[in-house]
mmCIF file of C-alpha atoms in Angstrom:
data_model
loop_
_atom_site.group_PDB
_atom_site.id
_atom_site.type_symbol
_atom_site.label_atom_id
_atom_site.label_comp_id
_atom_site.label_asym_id
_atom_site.label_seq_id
_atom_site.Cartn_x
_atom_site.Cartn_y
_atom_site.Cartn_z
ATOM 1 C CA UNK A 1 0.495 -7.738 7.147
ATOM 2 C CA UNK A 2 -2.960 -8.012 7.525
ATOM 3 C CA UNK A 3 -2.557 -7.815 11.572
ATOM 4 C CA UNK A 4 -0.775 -4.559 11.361
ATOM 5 C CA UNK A 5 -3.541 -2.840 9.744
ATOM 6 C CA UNK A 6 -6.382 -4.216 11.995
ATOM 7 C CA UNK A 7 -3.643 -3.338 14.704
ATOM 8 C CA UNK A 8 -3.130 0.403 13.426
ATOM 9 C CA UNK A 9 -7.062 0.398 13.016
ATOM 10 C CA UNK A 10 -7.661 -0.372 16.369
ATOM 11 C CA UNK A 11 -5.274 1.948 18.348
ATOM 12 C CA UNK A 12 -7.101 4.793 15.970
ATOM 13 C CA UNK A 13 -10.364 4.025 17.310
ATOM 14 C CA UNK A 14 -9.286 3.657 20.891
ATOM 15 C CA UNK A 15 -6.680 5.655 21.448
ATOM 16 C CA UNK A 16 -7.446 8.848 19.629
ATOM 17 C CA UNK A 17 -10.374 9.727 21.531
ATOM 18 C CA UNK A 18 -7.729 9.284 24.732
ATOM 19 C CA UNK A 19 -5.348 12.096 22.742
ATOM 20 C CA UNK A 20 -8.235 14.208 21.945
ATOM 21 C CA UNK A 21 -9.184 15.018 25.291
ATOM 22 C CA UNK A 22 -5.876 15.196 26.562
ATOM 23 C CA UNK A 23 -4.366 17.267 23.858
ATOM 24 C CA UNK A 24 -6.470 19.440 22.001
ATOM 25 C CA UNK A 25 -9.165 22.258 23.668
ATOM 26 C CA UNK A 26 -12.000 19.642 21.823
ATOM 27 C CA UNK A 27 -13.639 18.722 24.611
ATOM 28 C CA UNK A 28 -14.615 22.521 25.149
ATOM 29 C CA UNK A 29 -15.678 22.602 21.664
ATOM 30 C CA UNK A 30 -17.782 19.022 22.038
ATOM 31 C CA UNK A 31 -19.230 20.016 25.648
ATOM 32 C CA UNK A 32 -20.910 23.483 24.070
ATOM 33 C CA UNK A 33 -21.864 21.176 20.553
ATOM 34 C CA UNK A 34 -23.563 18.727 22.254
ATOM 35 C CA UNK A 35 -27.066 18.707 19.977
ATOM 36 C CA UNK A 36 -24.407 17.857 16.959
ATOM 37 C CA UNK A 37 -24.216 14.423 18.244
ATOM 38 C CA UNK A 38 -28.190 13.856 18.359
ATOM 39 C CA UNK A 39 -28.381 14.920 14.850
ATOM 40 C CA UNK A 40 -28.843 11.828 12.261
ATOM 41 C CA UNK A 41 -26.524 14.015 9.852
ATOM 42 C CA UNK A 42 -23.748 13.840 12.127
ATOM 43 C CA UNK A 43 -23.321 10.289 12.406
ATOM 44 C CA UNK A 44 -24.281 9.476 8.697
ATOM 45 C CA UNK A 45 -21.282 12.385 7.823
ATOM 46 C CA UNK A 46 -19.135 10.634 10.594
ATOM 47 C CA UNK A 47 -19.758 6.874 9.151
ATOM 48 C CA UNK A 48 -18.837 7.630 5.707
ATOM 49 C CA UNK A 49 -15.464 9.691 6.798
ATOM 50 C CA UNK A 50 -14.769 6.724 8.747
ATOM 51 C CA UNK A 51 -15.775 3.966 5.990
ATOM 52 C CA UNK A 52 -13.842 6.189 3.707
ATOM 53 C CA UNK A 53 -10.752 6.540 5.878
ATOM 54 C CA UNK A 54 -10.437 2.702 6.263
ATOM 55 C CA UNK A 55 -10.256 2.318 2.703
ATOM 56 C CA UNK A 56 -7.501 4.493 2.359
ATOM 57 C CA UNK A 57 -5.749 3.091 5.091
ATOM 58 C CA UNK A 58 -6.442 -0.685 3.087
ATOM 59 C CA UNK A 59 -5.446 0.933 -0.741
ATOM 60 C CA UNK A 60 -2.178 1.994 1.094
ATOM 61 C CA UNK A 61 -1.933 -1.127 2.612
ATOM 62 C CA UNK A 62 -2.384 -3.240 -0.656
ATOM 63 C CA UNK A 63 0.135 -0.627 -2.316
ATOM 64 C CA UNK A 64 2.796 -1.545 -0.137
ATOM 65 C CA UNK A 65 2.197 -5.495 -0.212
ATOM 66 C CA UNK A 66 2.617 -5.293 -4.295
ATOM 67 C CA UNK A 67 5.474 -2.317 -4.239
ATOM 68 C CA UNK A 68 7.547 -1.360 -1.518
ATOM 69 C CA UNK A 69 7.318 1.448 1.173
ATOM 70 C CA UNK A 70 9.172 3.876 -0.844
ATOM 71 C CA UNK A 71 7.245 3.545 -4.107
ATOM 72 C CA UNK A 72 4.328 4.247 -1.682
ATOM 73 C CA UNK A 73 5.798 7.380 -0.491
ATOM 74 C CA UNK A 74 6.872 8.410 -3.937
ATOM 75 C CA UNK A 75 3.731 8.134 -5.028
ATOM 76 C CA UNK A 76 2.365 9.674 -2.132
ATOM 77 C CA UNK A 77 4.187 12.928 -3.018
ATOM 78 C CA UNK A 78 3.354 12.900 -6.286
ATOM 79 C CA UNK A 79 -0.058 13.109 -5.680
ATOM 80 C CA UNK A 80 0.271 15.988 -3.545
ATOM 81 C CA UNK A 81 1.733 17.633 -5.736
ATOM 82 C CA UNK A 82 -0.329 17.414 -8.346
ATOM 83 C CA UNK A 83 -3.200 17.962 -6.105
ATOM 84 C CA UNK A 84 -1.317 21.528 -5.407
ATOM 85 C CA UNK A 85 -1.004 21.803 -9.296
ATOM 86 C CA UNK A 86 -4.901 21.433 -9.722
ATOM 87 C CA UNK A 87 -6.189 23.502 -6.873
ATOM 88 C CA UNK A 88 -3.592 26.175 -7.852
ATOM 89 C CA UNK A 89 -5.657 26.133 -11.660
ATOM 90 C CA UNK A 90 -9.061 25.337 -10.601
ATOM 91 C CA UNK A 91 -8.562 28.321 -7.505
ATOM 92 C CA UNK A 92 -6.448 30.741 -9.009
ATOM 93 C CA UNK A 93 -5.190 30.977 -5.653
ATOM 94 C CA UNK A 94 -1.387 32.845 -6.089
ATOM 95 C CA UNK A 95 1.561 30.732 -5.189
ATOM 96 C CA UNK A 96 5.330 31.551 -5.390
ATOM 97 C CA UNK A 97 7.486 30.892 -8.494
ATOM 98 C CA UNK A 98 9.577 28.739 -5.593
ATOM 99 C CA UNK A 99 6.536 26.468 -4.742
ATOM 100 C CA UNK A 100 5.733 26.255 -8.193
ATOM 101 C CA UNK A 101 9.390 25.022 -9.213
ATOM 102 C CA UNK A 102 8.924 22.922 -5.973
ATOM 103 C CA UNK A 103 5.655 21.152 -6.994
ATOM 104 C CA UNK A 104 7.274 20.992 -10.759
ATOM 105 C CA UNK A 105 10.466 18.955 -9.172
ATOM 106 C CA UNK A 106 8.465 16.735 -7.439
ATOM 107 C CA UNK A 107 6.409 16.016 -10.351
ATOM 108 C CA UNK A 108 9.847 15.464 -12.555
ATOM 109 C CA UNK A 109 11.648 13.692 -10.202
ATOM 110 C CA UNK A 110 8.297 10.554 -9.603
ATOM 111 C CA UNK A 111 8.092 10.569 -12.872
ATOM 112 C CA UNK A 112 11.792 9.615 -13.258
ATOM 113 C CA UNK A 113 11.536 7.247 -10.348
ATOM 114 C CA UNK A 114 8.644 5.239 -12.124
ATOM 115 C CA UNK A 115 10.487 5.031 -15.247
ATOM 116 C CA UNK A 116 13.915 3.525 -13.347
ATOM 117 C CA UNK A 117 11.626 1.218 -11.201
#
């Protein structure tokens, strides 16, 4: 529902910052970067990551109200994998014939999924 995502929202702005400091070697990184956060560049870059990461968050949330959770993750995969497929042509980076047969599967097997759905 609607609550859940303002819910999950909400615990991501609060409670991140809490596992940030507590987790990660960040606040080193923040403490010796502190002209970063009086740059107008910073916030503008941080703004639109965060306007951009809500509207994932609400595009997965509309998925799921007018599929199902598994459709979602299906489709999830798929993209991935063709993500992989794209990089891998527009990068040339090398890759494995395994992660190639891998990404092809994955590929294969959504496709068959959206045609028994």
């Amino acid at each position: 529902s609607e609550k859940l995502m303002i819910y999950n929202n909400l615990n991501a702005v609060f409670l991140l910052p809490i596992f940030i400091v507590l987790f990660t070697d960040e606040v080193i990184e923040i403490s010796v970067s502190q002209y970063a956060f009086q740059q107008t560049q910073f916030w503008g870059i941080t703004l639109i990551a965060g306007i951009f990461g809500f509207l994932i968050n609400f595009a997965s949330y509309i998925q799921i109200k007018f599929t199902s959770p598994l459709t979602h993750n299906v489709s999830g995969t798929a993209k991935a994998a063709a993500q992989t497929v794209i990089a891998l042509y527009v990068f040339r980076n090398p890759t494995t014939p395994m992660g190639l047969i891998g990404c092809g599967v994955v590929i294969v097997a959504s496709f068959a999924y959206s045609r028994v759905r």
